[in-house]
XYZ file of C-alpha atoms in Angstrom:
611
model
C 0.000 0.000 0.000
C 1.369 3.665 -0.867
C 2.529 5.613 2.312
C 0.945 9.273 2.506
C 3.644 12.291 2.100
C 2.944 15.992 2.160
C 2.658 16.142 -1.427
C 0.740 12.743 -1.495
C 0.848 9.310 -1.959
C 4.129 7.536 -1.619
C 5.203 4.541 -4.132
C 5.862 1.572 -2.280
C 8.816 -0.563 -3.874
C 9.809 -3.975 -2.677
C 13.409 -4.439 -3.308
C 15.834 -7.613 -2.590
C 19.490 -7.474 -2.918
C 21.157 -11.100 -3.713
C 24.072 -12.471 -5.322
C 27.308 -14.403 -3.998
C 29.616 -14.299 -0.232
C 31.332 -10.945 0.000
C 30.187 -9.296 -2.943
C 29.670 -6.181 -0.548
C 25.693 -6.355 -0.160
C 25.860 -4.806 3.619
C 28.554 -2.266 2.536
C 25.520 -1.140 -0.564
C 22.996 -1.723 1.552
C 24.406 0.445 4.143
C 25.722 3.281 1.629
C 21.967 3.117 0.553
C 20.577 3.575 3.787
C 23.051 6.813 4.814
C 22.751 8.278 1.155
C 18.529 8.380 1.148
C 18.787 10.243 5.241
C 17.267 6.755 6.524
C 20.210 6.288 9.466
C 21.466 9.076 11.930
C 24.522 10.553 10.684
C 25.264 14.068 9.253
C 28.427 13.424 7.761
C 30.675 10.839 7.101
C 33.137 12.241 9.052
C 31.921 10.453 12.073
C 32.048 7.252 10.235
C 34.524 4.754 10.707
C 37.130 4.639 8.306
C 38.637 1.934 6.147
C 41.422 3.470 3.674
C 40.383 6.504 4.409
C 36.503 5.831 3.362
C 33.745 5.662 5.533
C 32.813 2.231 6.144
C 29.032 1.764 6.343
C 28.632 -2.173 5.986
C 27.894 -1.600 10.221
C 24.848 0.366 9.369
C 22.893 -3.379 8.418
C 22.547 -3.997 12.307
C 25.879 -6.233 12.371
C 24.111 -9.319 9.831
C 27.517 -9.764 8.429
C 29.173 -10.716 11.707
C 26.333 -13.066 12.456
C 26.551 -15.022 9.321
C 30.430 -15.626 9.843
C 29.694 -17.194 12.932
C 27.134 -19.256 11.298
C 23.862 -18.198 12.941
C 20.833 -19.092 10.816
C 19.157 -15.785 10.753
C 15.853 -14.323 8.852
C 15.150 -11.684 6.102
C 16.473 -8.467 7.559
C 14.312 -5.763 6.111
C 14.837 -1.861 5.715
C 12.989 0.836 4.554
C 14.357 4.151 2.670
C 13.098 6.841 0.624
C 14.494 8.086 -2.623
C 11.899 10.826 -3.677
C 8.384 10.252 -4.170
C 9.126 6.376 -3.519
C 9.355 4.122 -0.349
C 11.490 1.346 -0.789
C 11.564 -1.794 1.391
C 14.945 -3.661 1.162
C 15.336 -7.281 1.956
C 18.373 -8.634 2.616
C 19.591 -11.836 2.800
C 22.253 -13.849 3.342
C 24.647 -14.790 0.079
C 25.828 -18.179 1.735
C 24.159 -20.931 0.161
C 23.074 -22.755 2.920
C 20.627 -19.481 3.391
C 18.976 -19.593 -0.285
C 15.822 -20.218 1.632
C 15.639 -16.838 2.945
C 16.308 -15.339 -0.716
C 13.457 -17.207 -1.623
C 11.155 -16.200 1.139
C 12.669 -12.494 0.351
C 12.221 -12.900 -3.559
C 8.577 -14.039 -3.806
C 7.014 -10.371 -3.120
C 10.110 -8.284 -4.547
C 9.562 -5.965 -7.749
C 12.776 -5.544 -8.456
C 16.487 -7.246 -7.416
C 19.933 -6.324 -6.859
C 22.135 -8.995 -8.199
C 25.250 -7.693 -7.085
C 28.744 -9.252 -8.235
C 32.465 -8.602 -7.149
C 34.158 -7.097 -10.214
C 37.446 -9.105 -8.955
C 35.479 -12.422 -9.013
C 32.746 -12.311 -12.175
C 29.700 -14.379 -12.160
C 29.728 -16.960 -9.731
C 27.399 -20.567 -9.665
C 25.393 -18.222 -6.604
C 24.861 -14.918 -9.194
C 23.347 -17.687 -11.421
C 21.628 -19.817 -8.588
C 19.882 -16.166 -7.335
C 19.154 -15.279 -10.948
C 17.577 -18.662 -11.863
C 15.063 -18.142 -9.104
C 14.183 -14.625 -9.611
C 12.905 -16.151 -12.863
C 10.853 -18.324 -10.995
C 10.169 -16.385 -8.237
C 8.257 -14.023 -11.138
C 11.202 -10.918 -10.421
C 11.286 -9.796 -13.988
C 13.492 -6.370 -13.762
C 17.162 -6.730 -12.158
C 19.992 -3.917 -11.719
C 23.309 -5.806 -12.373
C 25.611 -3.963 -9.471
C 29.210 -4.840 -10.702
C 31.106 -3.634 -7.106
C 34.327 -3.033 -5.972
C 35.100 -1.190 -9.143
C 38.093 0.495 -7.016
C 39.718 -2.651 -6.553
C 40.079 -2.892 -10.542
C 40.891 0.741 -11.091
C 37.827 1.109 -12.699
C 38.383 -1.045 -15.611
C 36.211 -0.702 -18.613
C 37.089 -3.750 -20.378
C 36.466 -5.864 -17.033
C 33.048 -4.244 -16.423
C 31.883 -4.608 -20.184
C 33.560 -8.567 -20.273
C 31.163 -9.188 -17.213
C 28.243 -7.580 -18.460
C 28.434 -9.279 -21.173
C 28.462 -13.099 -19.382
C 25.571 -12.209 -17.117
C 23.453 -10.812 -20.124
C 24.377 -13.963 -22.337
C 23.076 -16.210 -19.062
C 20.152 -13.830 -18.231
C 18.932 -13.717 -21.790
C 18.704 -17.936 -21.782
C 16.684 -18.344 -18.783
C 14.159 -15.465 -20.075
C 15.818 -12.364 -17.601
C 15.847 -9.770 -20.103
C 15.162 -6.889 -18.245
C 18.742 -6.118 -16.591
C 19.837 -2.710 -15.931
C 24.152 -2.523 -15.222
C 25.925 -0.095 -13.246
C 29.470 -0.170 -12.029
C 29.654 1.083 -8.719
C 32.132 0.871 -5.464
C 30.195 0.563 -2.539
C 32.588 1.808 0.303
C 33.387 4.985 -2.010
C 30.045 5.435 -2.897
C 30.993 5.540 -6.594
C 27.978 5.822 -8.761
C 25.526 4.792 -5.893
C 24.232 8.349 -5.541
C 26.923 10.436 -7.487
C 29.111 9.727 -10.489
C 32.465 7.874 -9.603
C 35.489 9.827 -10.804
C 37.749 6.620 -11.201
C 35.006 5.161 -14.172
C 34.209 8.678 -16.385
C 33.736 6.071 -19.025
C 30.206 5.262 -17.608
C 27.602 7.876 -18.928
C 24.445 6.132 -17.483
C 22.454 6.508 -13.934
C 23.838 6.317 -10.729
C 21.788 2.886 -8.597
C 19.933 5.656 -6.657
C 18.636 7.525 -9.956
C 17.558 4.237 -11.883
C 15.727 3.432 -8.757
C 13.951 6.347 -8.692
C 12.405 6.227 -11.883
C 12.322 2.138 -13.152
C 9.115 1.333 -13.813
C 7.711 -1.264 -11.658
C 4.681 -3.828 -11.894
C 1.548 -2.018 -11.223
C -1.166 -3.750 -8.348
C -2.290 -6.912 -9.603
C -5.019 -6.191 -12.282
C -8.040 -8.688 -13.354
C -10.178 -10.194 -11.293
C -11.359 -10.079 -7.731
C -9.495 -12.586 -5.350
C -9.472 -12.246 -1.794
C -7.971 -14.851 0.494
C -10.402 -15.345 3.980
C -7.953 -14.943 6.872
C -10.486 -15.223 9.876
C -14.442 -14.842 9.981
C -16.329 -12.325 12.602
C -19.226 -13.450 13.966
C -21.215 -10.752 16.251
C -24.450 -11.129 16.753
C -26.495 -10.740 13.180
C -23.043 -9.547 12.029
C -20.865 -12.035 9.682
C -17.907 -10.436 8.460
C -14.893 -12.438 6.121
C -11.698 -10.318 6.833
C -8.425 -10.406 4.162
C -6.587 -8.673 1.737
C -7.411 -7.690 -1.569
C -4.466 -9.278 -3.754
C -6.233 -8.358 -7.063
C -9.072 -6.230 -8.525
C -11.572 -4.128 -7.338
C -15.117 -5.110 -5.162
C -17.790 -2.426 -4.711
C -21.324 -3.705 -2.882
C -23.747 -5.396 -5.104
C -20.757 -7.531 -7.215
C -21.588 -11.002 -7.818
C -18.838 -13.416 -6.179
C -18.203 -16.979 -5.724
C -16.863 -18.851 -2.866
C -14.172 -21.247 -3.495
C -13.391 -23.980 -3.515
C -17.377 -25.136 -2.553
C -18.354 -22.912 -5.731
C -20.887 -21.670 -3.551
C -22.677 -18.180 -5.151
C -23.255 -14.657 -3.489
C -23.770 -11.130 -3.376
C -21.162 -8.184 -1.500
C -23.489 -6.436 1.221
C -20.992 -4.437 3.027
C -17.280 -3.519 2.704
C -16.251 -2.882 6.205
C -12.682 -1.254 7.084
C -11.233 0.425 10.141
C -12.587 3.852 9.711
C -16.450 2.879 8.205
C -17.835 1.690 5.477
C -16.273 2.132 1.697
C -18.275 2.355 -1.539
C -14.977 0.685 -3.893
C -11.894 -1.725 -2.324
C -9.064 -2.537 -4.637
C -5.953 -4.634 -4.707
C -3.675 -4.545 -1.852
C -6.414 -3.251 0.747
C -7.436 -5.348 3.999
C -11.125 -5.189 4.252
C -13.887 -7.167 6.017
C -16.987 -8.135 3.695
C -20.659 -9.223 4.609
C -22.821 -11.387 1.921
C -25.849 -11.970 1.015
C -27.715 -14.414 1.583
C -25.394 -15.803 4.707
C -23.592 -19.218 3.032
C -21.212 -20.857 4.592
C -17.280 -19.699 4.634
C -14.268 -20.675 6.369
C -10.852 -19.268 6.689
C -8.562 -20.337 3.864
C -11.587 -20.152 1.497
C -10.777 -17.332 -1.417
C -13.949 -14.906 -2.505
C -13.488 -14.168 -6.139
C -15.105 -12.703 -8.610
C -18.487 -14.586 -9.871
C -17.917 -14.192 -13.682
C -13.762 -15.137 -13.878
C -13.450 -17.591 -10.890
C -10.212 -19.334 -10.493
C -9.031 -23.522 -10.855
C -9.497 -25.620 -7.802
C -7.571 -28.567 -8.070
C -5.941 -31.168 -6.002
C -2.843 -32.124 -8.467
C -0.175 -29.993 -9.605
C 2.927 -29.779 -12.019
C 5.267 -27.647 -9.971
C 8.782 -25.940 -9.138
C 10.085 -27.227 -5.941
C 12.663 -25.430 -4.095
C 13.992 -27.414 -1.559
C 15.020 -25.747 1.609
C 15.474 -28.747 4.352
C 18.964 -30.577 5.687
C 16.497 -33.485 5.079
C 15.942 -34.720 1.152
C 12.903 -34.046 -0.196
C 11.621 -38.480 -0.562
C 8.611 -38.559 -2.978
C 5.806 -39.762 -1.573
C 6.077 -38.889 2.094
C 3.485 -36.641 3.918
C 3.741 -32.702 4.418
C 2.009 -29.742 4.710
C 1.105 -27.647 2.095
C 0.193 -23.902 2.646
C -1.063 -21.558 -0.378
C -2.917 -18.355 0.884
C -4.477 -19.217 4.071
C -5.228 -22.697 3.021
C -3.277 -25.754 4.645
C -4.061 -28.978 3.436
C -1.599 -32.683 3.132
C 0.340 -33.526 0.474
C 2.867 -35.462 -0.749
C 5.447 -34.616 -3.763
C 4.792 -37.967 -5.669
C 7.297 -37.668 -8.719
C 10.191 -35.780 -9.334
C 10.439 -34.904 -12.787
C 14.038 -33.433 -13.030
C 16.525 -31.264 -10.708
C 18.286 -28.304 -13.031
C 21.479 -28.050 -12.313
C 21.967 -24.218 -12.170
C 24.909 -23.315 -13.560
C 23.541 -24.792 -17.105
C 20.240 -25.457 -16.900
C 20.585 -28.743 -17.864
C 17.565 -30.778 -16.778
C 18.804 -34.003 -14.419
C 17.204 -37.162 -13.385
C 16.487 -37.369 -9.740
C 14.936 -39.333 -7.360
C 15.228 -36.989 -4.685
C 16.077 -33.073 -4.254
C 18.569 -32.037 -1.190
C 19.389 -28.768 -0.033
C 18.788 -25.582 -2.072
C 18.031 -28.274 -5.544
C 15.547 -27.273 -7.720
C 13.291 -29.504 -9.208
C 9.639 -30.020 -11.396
C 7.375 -32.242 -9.563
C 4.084 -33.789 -9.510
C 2.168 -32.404 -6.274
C -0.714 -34.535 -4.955
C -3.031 -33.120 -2.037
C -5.601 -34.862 0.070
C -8.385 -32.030 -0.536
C -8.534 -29.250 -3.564
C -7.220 -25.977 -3.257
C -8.060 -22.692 -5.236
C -5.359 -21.902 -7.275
C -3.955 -19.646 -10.320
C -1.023 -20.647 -12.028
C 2.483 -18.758 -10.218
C 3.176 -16.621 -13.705
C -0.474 -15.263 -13.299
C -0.912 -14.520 -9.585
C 1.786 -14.941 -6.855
C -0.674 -15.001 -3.950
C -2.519 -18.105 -5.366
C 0.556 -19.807 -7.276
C 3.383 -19.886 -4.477
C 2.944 -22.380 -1.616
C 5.556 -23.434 0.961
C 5.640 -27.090 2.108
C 6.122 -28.082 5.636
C 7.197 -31.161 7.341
C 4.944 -32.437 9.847
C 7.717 -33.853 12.432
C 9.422 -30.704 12.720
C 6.888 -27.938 11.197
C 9.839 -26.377 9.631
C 9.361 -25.023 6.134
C 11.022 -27.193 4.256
C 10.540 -25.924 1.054
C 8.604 -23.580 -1.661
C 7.265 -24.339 -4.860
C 5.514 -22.317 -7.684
C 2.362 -23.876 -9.446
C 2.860 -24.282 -13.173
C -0.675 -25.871 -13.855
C -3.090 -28.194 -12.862
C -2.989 -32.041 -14.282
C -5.955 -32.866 -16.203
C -6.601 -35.625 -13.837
C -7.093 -33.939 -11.058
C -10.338 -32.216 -12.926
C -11.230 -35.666 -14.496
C -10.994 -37.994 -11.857
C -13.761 -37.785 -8.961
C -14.734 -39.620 -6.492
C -17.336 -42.215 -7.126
C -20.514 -42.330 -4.786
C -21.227 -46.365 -3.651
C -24.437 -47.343 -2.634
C -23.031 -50.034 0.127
C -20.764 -48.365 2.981
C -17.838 -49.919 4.530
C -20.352 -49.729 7.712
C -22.697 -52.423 5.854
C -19.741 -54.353 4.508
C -18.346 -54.424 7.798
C -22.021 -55.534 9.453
C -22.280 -58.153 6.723
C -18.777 -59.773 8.754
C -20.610 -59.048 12.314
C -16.982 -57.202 13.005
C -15.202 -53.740 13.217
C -12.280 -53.226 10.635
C -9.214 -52.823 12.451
C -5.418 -52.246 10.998
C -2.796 -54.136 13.153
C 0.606 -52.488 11.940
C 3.476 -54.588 13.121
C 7.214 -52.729 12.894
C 10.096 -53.843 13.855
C 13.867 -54.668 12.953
C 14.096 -57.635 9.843
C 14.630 -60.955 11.900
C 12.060 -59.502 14.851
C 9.669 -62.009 14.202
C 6.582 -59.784 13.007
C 5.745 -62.250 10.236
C 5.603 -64.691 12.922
C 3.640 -62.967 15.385
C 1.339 -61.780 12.904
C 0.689 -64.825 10.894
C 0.226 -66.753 14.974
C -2.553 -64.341 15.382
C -4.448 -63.864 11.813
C -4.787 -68.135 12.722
C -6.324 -67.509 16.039
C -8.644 -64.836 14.196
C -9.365 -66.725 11.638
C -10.473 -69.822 13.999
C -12.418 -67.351 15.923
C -14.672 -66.530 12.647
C -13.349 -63.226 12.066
C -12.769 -61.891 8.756
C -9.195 -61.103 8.258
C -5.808 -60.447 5.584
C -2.221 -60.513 5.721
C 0.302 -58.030 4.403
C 3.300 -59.185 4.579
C 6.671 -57.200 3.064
C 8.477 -60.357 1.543
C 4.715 -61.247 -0.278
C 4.020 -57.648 -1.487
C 7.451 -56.739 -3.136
C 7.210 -60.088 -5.183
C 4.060 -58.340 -6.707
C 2.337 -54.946 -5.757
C 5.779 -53.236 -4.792
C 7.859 -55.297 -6.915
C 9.734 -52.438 -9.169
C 10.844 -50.336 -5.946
C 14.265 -51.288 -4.076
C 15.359 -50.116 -0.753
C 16.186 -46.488 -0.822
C 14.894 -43.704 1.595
C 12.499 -43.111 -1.359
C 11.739 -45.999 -2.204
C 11.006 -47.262 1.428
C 8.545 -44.481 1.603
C 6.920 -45.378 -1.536
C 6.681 -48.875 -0.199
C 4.525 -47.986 2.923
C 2.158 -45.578 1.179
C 0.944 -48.479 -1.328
C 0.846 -50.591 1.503
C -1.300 -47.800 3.522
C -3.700 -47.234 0.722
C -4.307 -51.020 0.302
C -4.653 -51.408 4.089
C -7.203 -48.627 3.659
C -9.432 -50.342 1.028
C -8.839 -53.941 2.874
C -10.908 -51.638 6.010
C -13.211 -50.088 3.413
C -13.913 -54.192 2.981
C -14.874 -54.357 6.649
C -11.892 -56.205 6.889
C -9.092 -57.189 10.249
C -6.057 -55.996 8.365
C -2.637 -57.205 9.598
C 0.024 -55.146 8.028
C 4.039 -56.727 9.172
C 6.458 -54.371 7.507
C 9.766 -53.335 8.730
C 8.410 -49.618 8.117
C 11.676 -47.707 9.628
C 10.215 -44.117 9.051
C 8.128 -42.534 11.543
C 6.579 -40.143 9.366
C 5.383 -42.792 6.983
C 3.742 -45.073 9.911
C 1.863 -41.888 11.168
C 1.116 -41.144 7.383
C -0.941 -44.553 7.002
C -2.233 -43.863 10.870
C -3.826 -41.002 9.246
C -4.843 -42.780 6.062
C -7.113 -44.645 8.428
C -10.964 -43.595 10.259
C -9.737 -42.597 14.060
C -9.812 -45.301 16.177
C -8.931 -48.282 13.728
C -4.536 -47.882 13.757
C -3.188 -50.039 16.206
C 0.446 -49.883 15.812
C 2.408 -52.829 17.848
C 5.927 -52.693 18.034
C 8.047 -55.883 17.855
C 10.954 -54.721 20.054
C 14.038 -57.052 19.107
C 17.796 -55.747 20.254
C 19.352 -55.561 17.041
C 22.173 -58.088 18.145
C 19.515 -60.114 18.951
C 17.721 -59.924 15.540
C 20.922 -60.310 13.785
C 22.227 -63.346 15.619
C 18.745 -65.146 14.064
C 19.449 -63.780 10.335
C 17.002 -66.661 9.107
C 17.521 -65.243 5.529
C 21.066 -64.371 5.844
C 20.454 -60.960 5.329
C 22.746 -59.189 8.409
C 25.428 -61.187 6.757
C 25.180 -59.653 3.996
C 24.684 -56.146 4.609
C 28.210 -56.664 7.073
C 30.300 -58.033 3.961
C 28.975 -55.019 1.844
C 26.933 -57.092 -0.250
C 23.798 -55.530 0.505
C 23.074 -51.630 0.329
C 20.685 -49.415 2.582
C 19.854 -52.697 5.331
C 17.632 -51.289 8.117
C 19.764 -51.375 11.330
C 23.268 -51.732 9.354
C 23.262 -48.706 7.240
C 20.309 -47.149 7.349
C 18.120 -46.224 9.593
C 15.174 -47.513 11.776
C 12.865 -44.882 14.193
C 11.612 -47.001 16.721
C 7.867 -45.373 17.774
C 7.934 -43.502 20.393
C 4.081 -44.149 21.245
C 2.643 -47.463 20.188
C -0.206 -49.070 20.920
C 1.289 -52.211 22.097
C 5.124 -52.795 22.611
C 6.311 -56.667 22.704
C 9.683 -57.248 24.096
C 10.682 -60.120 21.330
C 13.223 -61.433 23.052
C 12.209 -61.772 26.489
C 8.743 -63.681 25.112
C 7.733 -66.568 23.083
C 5.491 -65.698 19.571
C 2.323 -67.671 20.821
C 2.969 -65.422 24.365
C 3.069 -62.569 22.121
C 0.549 -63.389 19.830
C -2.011 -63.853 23.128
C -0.790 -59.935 23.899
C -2.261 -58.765 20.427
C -5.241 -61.043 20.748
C -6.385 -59.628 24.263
C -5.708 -55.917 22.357
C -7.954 -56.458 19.900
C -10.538 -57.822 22.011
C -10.440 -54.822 23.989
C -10.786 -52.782 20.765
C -14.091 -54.938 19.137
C -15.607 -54.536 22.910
C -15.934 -51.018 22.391
């Protein structure tokens, strides 16, 4: 929103600075600040002095010092004016361990700073930074070649790395690029012309920022995001921000994603009613007639509503120390909407430096990647080239709730608009009645060698002899079919439970007694098919085995083989096994016999059919 000045509205500008370690981003950043009056000094006198310059990199609140000692640290932002405009500055760190925070820094930005050390050139970072402004929708970049002094203002070495960043910016569609040579710590061509390049004829950074044209508020449509409902008496207010088009009382909207129709009553904001509210205002709104809304729901514009969709071909940006494994659970926010999902394909990583599309199976830290997104319910969406607000999502992993990465929308998959769910006319409460039981899921994990095939095959008999309707999953049996074309990688492993969850899940849609005996080492993916199930029905029993113990049985000679090197990624040997940390039942394998445990389960399930 535009802040109000004596002589009126004030532009407001969101700017980013990026690019490589050192390139002098807090030494610009704090020239910036002192050069537009936005920190309290008079004259540069009373600045410290480095070579007999002032040295403002100090001025950024001491963010370089933090990052040498390694602190993980935010977007810093600052705000300065540079005539009729407001700028706010985000800076972030140029490490790459940090490329989150340029990301969380780049997705509202309307311009960048890409600086680059004159000494050094165009680094893998520069193009790392520049390949997600592209993606991040950052269209218009000033190319800051710094530390011009160190070169003696050379010409030739300015024009040579123009030219390489152009050539690069040009092939991944960043053709708006504005370059200035300028010393930071002099303050060459920041605000004034630097009398060591008199070669260089165009604006100094602070002029070009004052007049580049930036994006205007989003046009088209209405959208507005619900970020809480008020409920007062008769009064029924839907409060959020306007991030495109206009609403005036009377305009036909549409509530997504129900699709539900409706008519603007009131526009409500601090200070009274308003007759018009347009893009980039926060205002409450009152229908009629009263339908049903919930935060996270958008209210958009009746004739030119957007997708809603529940599968996506995406950008991934992977922020977490953890690799992104297709298929396992997470979080994923767009707007004020959080709903599960799962990345279930990776497509290809890029490799940044060439663009060069590369097979992967998983992305790590700060990759890059097109995936396939699936989510449990549909979301409103527009595609991330169209409208940031509805396009951009972060992911989030549910064991730590850290954001573990972001992701632009590229489009929905036609399948997620052609394939609906089919209404049956028997439940899974008459299939169940049919049996005279409850379905149940009894998940047994454990080390290989525990004896959970053996427990659970002792109890399915007893089951089965008591009349009760019952199947067995059991690992071995299902990779020599259903899971047969997945090995035993971290992704793979997690691919291997979800089948097994979603067939566990129809077996109980059956009205079946589902015993599931998988090693199943990830926690994540054993809560995943916990949730995959109606509340209640999950009983997860863990077959507690030392691992000496397990491997000093080795029926299939396994432990053997994963000590001589002969077998890769062996639960217990070289990868790794979460033991749960609240089960429903835990049986001490070694200290009991299988028909002693298998009475344990039996008396557990008992309890759980009584109810």
């Amino acid at each position: 929103m535009a802040r109000t000045t004596d002589s009126g509205p004030r532009e407001l500008i969101r700017l980013i600075t990026c690019g490589s370690v050192d390139d002098g981003k807090s030494t610009l950043i704090g020239r910036l600040l002192y050069e537009a009056g936005a920190v309290p000094f008079d004259q540069t006198a009373t600045l410290p002095l480095i070579d007999g310059e002032p040295d403002l990199s100090f001025l950024v609140d001491g963010l370089a010092a933090e990052r040498e000692q390694g602190i993980t640290i935010d977007v810093a932002y600052r705000f300065f004016d540079i005539g009729e405009r407001r700028f706010i500055l985000a800076d972030t760190p140029g490490h790459e361990q940090y490329t989150r925070n340029m990301v969380t820094a780049a997705s509202t930005a309307d311009l960048a700073i890409v600086l680059i050390d004159a000494r050094k050139g165009v680094l893998t970072q520069t193009r790392r930074h520049s390949r997600l402004l592209v993606l991040l929708g950052v269209r218009r970049v000033v190319l800051a070649v710094n530390k011009m002094d160190l070169i003696e203002g050379s010409r030739d070495r300015f024009d040579a790395i123009v030219d390489e960043y152009r050539a690069f910016a040009a092939s991944i569609g960043l053709t708006d690029v504005t370059s200035i040579p300028v010393s930071a710590r002099r303050g060459d061509n920041v605000m004034t012309p630097g009398a060591s390049m008199p070669w260089y004829a165009g604006p100094s950074l602070m002029a070009h920022l004052d007049t580049v044209r930036v994006p205007d508020a989003p046009a088209g449509p209405l959208r507005m995001a619900v970020q809480s409902v008020t409920r007062c008496g008769c009064f029924r207010g839907f409060t959020g921000r306007i991030q495109s088009g206009s609403v005036r009382p009377g305009d036909a909207v549409r509530i997504l994603p129900s699709g539900v129709g409706a008519t603007i009553d009131r526009i409500v904001a601090f200070d009274g009613d308003l007759d018009e509210a347009r893009a980039g205002q926060s205002v409450t709104l009152t229908l009629t007639p009263e339908v049903d809304v919930s935060r996270g729901d958008l209210i958009a514009a009746a004739d030119a509503p957007p997708g809603v969709a529940d599968q996506f071909d995406a950008h991934v940006v992977w922020m977490s120390d953890r690799p992104l494994l297709p298929g396992r659970a997470c979080w994923l926010k767009l707007g004020a909407a959080t709903v599960p999902a799962r990345v279930s394909d990776i497509r290809h990583k890029v490799n940044v430096d060439t663009g060069e599309e590369l097979a992967a199976t998983t992305l790590s830290l700060n990759d890059i990647g097109r995936c396939t997104l699936a989510l449990d319910a549909p979301v409103v969406f527009e595609p991330y080239a169209v409208n940031r607000d509805l396009g951009g999502f972060i992911l989030i992993d549910r064991m730590t709730n850290e954001t573990a990465g972001a992701g632009m929308i590229r489009f929905a998959l036609r399948r997620s608009a052609n394939v609906r769910p089919q209404a049956l006319s028997v439940s899974r409460a008459d299939r169940a009645a049919l049996k005279h039981q409850s379905p149940l899921v009894l998940w047994f994990t454990g080390l290989s060698g525990a004896g959970k095939s053996t427990i659970a095959n002792r109890v399915e008999q007893r089951l089965n002899a008591e009349g009760l309707h019952t199947a067995l999953l059991d690992g071995d049996n299902v990779r020599h079919g259903l899971n047969r074309d997945l090995g035993f990688t971290d992704a793979d492993r997690v691919e291997n439970i979800r089948r097994v969850a979603e067939v566990a899940r129809l077996m109980t849609d059956a009205g079946l007694i589902v015993l599931v005996s998988f090693i199943s080492p990830f926690r994540e993916e054993r809560r995943m098919a916990r949730d995959r199930m109606e509340p209640g029905e999950f009983v997860e029993i863990f077959v507690d085995t030392p691992l000496a113990v397990a491997e000093a049985r080795d029926v299939k000679g396994l432990y053997a083989k994963a000590r001589a090197g002969q077998l890769a990624n062996f639960t217990g040997i070289d990868s790794a096994y979460e033991a749960p940390e609240a089960p429903e039942l835990r049986i001490d394998a070694a200290a009991c016999s299988p028909d002693e445990a298998a009475e344990r389960v039996l008396a557990l399930i008992h309890a759980r059919l009584a109810r």
